[in-house]
Coordinates of C-alpha atoms and ligand atoms in Angstrom, one line a residue:
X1 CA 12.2 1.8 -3.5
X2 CA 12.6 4.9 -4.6
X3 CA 10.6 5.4 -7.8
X4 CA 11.5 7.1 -10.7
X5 CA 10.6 7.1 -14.2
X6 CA 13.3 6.5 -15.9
X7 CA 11.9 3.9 -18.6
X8 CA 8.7 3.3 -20.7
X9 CA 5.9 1.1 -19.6
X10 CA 5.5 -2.5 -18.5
X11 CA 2.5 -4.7 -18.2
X12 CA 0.1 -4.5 -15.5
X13 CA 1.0 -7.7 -13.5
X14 CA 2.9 -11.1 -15.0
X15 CA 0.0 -12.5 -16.5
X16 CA -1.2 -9.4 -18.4
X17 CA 2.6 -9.6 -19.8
X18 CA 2.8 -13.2 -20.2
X19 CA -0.3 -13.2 -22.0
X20 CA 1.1 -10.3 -24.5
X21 CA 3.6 -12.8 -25.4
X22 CA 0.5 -15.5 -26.4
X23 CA 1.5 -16.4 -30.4
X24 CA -0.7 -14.5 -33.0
X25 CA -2.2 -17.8 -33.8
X26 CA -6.2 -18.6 -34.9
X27 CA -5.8 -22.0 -33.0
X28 CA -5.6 -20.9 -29.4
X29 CA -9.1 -22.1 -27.8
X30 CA -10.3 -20.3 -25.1
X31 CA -10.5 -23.0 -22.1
X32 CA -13.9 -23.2 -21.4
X33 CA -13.1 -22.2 -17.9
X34 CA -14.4 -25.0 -14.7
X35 CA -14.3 -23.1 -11.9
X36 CA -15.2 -24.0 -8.6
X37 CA -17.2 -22.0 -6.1
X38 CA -15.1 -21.0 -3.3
X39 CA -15.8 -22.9 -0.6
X40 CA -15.2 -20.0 2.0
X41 CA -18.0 -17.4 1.1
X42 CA -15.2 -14.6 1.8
X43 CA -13.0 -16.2 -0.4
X44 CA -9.1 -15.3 -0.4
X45 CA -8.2 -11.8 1.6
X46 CA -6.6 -9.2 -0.6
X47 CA -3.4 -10.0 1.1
X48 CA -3.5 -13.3 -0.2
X49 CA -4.5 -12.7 -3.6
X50 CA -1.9 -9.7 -4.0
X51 CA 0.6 -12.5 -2.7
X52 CA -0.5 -14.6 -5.3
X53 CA 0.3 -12.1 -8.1
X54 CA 3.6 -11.7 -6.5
X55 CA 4.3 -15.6 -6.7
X56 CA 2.9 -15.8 -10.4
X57 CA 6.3 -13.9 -10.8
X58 CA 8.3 -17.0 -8.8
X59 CA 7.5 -19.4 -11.6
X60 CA 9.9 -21.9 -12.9
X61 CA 7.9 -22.8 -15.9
X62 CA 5.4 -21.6 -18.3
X63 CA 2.5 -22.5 -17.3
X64 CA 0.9 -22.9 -21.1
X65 CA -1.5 -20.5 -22.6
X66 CA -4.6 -22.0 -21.4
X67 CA -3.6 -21.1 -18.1
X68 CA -2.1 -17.8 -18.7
X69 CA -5.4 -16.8 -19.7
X70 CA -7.6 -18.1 -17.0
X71 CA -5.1 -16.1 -15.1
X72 CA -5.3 -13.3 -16.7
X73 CA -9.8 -13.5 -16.7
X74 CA -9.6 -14.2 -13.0
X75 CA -7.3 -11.2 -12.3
X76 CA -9.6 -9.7 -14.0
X77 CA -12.6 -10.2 -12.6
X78 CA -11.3 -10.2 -9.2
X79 CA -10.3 -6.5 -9.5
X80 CA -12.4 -5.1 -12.0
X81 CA -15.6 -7.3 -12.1
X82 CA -17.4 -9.1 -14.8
X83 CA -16.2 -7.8 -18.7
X84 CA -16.9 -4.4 -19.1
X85 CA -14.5 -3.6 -21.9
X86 CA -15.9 -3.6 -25.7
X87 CA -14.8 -7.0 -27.8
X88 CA -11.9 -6.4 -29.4
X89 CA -11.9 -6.9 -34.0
X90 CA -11.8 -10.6 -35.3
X91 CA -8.2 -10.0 -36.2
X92 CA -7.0 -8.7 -33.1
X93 CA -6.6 -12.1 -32.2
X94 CA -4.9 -11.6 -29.0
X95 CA -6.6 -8.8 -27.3
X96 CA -9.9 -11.6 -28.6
X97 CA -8.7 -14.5 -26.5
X98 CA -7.9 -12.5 -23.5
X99 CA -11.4 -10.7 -23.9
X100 CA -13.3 -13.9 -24.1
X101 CA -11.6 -15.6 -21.0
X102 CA -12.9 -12.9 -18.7
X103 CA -15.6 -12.4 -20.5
X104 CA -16.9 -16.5 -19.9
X105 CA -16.5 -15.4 -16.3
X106 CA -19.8 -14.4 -16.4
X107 CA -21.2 -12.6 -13.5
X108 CA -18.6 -14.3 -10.9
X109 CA -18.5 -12.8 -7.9
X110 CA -15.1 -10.6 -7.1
X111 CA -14.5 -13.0 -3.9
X112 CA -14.8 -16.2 -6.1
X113 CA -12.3 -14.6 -8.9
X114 CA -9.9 -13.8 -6.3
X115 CA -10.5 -17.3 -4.2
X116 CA -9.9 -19.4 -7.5
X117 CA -6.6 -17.2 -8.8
X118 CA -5.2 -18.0 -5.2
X119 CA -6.1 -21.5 -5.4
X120 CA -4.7 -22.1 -9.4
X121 CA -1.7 -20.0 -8.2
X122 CA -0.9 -22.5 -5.4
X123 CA -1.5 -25.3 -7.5
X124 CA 0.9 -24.3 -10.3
X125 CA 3.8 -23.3 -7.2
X126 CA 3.4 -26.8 -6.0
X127 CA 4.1 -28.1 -9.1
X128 CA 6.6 -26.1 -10.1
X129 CA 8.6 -26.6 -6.6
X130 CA 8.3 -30.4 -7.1
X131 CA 9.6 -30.3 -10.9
X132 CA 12.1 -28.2 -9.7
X133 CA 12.9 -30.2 -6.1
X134 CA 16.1 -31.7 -6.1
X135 CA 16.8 -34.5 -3.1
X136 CA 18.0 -32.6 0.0
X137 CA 20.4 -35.3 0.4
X138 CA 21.6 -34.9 -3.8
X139 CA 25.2 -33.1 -1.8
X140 CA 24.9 -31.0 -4.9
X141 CA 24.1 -27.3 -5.9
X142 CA 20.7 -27.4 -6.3
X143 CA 19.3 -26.1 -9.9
X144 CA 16.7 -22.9 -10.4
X145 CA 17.9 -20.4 -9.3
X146 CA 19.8 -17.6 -11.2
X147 CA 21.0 -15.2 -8.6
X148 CA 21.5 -17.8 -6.1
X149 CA 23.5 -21.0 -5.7
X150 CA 22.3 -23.0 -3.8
X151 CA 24.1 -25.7 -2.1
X152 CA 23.3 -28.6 0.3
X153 CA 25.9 -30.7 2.6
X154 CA 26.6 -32.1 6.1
X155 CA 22.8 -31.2 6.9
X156 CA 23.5 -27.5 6.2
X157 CA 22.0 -26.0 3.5
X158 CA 23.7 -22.4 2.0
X159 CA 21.8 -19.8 0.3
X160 CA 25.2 -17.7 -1.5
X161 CA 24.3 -14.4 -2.6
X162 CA 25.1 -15.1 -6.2
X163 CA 25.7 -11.2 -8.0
X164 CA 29.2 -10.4 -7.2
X165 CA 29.8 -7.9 -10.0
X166 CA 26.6 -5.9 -8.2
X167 CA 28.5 -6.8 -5.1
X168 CA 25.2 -9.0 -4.3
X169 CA 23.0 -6.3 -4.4
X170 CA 19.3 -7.7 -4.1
X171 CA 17.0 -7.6 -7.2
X172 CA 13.4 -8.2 -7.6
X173 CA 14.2 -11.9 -8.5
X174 CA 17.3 -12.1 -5.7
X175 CA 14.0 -11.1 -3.1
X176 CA 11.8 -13.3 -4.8
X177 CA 14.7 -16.6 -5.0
X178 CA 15.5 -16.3 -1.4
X179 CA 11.3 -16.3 -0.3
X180 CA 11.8 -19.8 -2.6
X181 CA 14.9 -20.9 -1.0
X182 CA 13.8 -20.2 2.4
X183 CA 10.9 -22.4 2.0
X184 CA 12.8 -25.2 0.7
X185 CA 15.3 -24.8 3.3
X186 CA 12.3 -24.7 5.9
X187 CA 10.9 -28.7 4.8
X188 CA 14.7 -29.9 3.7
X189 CA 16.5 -32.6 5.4
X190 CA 18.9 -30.1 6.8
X191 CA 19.6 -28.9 10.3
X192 CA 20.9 -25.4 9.8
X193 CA 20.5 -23.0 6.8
X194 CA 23.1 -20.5 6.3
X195 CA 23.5 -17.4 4.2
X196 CA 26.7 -15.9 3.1
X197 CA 27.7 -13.7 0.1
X198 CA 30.2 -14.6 -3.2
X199 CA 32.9 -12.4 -3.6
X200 CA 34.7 -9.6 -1.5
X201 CA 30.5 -8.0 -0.8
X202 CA 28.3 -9.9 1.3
X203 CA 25.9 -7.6 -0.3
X204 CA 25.2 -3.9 -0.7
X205 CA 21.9 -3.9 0.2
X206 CA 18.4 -3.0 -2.2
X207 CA 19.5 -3.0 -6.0
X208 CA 18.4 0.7 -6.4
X209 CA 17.7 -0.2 -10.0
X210 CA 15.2 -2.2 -8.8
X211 CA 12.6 0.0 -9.7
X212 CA 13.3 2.2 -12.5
X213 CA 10.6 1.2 -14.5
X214 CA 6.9 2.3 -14.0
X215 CA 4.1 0.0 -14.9
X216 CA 1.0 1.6 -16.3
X217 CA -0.4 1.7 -12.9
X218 CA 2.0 4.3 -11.6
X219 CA 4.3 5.1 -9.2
X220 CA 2.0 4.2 -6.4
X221 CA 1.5 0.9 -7.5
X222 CA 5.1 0.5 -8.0
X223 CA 5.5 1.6 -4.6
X224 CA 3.1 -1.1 -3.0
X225 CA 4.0 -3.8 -4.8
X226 CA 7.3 -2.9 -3.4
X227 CA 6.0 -2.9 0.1
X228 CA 4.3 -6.2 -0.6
X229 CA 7.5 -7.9 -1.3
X230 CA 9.5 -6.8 1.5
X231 CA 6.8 -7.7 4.2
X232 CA 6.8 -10.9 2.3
X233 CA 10.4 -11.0 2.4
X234 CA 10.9 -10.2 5.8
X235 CA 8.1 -12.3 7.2
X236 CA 9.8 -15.4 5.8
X237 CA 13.1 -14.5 8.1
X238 CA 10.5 -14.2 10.9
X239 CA 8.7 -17.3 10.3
X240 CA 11.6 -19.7 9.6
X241 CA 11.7 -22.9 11.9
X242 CA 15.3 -24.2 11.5
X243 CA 18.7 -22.2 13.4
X244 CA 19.9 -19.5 10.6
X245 CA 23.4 -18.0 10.4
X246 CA 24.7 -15.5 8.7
X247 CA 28.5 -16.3 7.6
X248 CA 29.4 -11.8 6.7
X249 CA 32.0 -12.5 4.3
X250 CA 32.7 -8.6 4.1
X251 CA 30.8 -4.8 3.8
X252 CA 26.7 -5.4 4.4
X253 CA 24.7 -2.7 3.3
X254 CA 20.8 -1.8 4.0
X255 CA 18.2 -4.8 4.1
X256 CA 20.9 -7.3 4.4
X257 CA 22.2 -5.4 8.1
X258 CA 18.8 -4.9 9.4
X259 CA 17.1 -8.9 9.0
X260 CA 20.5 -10.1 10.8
X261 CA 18.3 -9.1 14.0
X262 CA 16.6 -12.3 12.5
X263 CA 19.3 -14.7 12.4
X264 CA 20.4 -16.9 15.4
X265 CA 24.0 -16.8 14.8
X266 CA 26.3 -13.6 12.8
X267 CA 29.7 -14.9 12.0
X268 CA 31.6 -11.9 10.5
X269 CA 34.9 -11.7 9.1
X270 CA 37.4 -8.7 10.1
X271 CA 36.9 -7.4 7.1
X272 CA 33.6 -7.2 7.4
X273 CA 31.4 -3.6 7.9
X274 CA 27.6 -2.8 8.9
X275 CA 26.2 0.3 7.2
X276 CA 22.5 1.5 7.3
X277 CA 22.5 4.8 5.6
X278 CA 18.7 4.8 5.5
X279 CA 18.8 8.5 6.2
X280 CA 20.9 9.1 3.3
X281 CA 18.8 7.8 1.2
X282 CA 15.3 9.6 1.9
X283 CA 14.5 6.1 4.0
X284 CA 13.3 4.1 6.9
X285 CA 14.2 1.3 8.6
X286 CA 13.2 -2.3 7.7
X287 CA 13.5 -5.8 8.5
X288 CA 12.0 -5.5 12.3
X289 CA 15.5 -3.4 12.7
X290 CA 13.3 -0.5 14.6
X291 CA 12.6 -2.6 17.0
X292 CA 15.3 -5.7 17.4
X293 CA 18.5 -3.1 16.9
X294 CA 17.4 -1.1 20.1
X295 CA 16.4 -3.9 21.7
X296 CA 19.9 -6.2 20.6
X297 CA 22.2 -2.9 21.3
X298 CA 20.1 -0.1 23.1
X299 CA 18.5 2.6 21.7
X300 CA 21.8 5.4 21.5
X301 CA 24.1 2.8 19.4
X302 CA 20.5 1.7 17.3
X303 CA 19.5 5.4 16.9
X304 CA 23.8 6.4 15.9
X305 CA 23.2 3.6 12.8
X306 CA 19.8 3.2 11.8
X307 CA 19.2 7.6 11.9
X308 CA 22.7 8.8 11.5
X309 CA 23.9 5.8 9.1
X310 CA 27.2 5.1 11.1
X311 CA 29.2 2.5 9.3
X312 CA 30.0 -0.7 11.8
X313 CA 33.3 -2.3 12.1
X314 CA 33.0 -6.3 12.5
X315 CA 34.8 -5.5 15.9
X316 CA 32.3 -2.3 16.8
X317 CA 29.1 -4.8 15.5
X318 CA 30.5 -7.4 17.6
X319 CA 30.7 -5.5 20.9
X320 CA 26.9 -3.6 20.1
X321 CA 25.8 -7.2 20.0
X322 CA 24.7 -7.7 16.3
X323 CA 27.5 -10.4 15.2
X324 CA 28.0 -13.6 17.5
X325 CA 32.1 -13.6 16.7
X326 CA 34.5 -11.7 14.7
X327 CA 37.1 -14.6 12.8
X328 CA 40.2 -13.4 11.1
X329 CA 39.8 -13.1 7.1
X330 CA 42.9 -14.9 6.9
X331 CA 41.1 -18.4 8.3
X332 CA 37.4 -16.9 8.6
X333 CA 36.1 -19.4 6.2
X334 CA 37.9 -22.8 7.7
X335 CA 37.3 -21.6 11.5
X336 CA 33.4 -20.7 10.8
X337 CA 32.7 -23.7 9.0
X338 CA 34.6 -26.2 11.0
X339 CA 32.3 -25.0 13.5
X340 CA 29.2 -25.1 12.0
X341 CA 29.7 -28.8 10.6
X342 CA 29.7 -29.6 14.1
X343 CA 26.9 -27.5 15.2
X344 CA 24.6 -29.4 12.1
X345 CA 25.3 -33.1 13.6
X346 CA 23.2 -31.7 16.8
X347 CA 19.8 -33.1 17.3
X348 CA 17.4 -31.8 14.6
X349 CA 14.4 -31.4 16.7
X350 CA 15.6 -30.1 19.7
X351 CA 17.3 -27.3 17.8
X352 CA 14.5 -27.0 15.9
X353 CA 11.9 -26.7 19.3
X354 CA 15.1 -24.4 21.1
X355 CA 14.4 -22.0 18.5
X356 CA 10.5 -22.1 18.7
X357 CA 10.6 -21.4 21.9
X358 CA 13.0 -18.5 22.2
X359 CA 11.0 -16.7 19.1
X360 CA 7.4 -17.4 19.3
X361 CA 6.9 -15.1 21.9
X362 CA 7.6 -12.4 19.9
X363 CA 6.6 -13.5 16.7
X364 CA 3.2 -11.2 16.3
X365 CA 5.2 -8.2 17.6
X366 CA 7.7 -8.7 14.7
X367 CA 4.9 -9.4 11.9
X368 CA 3.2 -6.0 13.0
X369 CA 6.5 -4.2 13.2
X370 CA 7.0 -5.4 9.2
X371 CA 3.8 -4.8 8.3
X372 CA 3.9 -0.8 9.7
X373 CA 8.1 -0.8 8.5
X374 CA 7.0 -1.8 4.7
X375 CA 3.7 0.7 5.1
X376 CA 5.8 3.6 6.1
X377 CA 8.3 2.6 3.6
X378 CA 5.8 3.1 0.9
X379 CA 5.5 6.1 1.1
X380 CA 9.2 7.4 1.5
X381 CA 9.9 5.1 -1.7
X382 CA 7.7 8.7 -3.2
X383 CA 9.5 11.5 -1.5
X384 CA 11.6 14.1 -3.2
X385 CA 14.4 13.0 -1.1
X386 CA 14.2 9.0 -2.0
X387 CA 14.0 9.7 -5.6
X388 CA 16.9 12.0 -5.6
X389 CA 19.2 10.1 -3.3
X390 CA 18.6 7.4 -5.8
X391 CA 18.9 9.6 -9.0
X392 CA 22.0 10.7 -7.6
X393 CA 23.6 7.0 -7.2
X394 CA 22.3 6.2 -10.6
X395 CA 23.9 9.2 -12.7
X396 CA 26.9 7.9 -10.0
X397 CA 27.4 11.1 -8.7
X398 CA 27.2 9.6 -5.0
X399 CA 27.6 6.4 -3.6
X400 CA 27.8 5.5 0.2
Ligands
LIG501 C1 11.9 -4.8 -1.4 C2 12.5 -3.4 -1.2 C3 13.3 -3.3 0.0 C4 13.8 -2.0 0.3 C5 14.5 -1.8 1.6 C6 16.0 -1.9 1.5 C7 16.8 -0.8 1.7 C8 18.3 -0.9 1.5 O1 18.9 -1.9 1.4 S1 19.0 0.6 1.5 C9 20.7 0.3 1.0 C10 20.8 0.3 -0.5 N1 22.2 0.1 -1.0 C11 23.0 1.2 -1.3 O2 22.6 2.3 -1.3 C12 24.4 0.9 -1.7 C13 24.7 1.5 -3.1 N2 26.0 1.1 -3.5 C14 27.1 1.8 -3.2 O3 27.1 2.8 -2.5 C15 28.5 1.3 -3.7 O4 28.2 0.4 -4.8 C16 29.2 0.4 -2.6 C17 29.7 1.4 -1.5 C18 28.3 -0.6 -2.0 C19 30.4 -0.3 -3.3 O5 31.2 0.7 -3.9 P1 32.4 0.2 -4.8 O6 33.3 -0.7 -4.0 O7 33.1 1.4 -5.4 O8 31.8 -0.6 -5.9 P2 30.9 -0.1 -7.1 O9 30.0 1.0 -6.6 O10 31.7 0.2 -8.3 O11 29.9 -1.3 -7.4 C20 30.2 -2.3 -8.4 C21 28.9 -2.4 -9.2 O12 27.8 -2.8 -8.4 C22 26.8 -1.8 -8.5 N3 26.1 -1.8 -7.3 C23 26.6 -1.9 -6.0 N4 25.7 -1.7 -5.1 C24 24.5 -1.6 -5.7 C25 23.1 -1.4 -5.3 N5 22.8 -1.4 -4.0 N6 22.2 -1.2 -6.2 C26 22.5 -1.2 -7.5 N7 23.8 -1.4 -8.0 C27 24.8 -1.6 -7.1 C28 27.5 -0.5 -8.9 O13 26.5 0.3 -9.5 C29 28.5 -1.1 -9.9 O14 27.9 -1.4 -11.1 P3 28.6 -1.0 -12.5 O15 28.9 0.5 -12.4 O16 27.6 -1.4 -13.5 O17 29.9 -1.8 -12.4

């Protein structure tokens, strides 16, 4: 994510902002706050707690004031300590309430604030997924999402790439709906989850306006939250349990090439193409594609599209091993899912226990490959030639 300044500030993390947007009014008690002592004396890793202030952004509902608070007093006492700040005037009734939730923190330890914001973050997914849960077997686009739709039938489930005018480019929330989708997908009633795109894109890749705007912490902390949510992202490709197929309804661009090394079946129609311009624009590969695109179609033809950015042909993908079958456009859509209807009425379990076993093996190789691809990442998204590759798509004086 190439990182440029080209707006004015945002708040710190989701609960500082949600709790900006607290009403001005006198009423608002400050919960007297019962927390728990961690059970674990190291309490949540970093990893988990910066997870947790990702998934605070994956929140169907407001969670309420109360809670918005103890959010916000926990965040900050798990990254700054107990209250050092002076209290704010009796009518700055705000900046007051947030000041006296962190400050009835007390002396709790870092560890503790961090363990509990994990644990009340958890607790508010859960109840959020199951307000938000619709019956697997409902046959019916499922509701909650805005750049997805959702769909479930004939024990598939489809995750649609839902921005066609963007030509499905992935946003923030795109990244952040798909993690969701992918775990309800994971415990659903279905047999096979398949992605495809709406419209003539299946999708262009990383919205590159994803992260025009700078929160107060910089454009370093823009640039790791970034790299959080793509390992995040990617690990959920890596760690899901049921057959996924990716139905290429035409061009695929970036992130949504490289995690097809993921998938266990590629359909692609002839209209489809396969571009990686990482190079072009001041980047590195991602999505495990360093390691499963030399390994799926040898190093020379990995190296020609992952450093050199050729573009891919269905036909050209097809014979380097990345897409299972190349349909004609003309019946792509009745051939592929004709097939796959059949493919779902196979036993659940054994598919399920096929794929386990073809995977696992590799499975810690791939986590450390996306860990050391989103690291490395980080620090292009702050090079000279990221930021101007991405200024120059912006003021559209280039595109691919
Ligand atoms: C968590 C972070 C992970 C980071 C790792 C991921 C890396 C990548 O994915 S790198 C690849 C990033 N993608 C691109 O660089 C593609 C940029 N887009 C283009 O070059 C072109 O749009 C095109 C070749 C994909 C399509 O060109 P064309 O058919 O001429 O259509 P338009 O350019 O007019 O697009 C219509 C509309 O959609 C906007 N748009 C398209 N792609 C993107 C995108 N990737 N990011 C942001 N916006 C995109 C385009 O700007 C147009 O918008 P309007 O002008 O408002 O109509």
């Amino acid at each position: 994510m190439a990182v440029v300044g080209l707006s004015g500030r945002l708040a710190r993390c989701y609960c500082l902002r949600a709790v900006r947007s607290l009403p001005v009014c006198s009423s608002l008690r400050v919960p007297a706050l019962q927390l728990h002592v961690s059970k674990t004396a190291m309490g949540a890793s970093q990893k988990d707690f910066e997870s947790a202030v990702n998934q605070v952004k994956l929140l169907k509902k407001d969670p309420g004031n109360e809670v918005k608070l103890k959010l916000y007093a926990l965040y900050k006492q798990a990254t700054e300590g107990p209250c050092n700040t002076p209290k704010p005037g009796l009518f700055d009734l705000i900046n007051k309430a947030k000041w006296d939730a962190w400050n009835a923190l007390g002396d709790l330890p870092k560890e503790t604030a961090r363990q509990n914001y994990v644990d009340l973050v958890s607790g508010l997914r859960s109840s959020s997924d199951s307000s938000s849960q619709v019956k697997p077997e409902a046959d019916k686009k499922q509701a909650g999402y805005e750049t997805l739709v959702i769909t479930s039938e004939d024990h598939i489930t489809k995750i649609m790439l839902n921005r066609p005018a963007k030509k499905n480019a992935l946003n923030t929330q795109m990244y952040q709906e798909i993690m969701l989708a992918l775990e309800a997908a994971s415990k659903d009633d279905s047999t096979i989850t398949v992605f495809t795109g709406s419209g003539d894109y299946y999708s262009s890749g990383n919205d590159l306006t994803n992260f025009t705007d700078i929160p107060p912490g910089g454009v370093e902390e823009k640039a790791k939250n970034g790299a959080i949510l793509l390992r995040d992202f990617v690990d959920c490709f890596i760690d899901f349990p049921k057959p996924l197929v990716a139905v290429v309804n035409g061009p695929a661009v970036g992130i949504s090439v490289t995690v097809l090394g993921l998938f266990d079946l590629v359909y692609a129609s002839d209209r489809a193409t396969f571009h990686t311009p990482f190079s072009h624009l001041g980047q590195t590969p991602e999505g495990c594609s360093s390691y499963t695109f030399p390994k799926i179609m040898g190093l020379a033809k990995a190296v020609e599209m992952l450093i050199f950015g050729k573009k891919l042909t269905a036909g050209e993908a097809y014979a380097q091993g990345l897409v299972t079958e190349v349909f004609p456009d003309s019946t792509f859509e009745k051939e592929v899912w004709t097939r796959l209807k059949a493919y779902s009425k196979l036993p659940r379990n054994a598919m399920r226990i096929s794929k386990q076993i073809i995977r696992n093996h590799e499975k810690e190789k791939l986590h450390a490959i996306n860990a050391e691809e989103s690291s490395i990442l980080q620090e292009r998204w702050l090079s000279d030639e990221c930021v101007n590759a991405v200024m120059n798509f912006l003021s559209q004086k280039a595109k691919l």
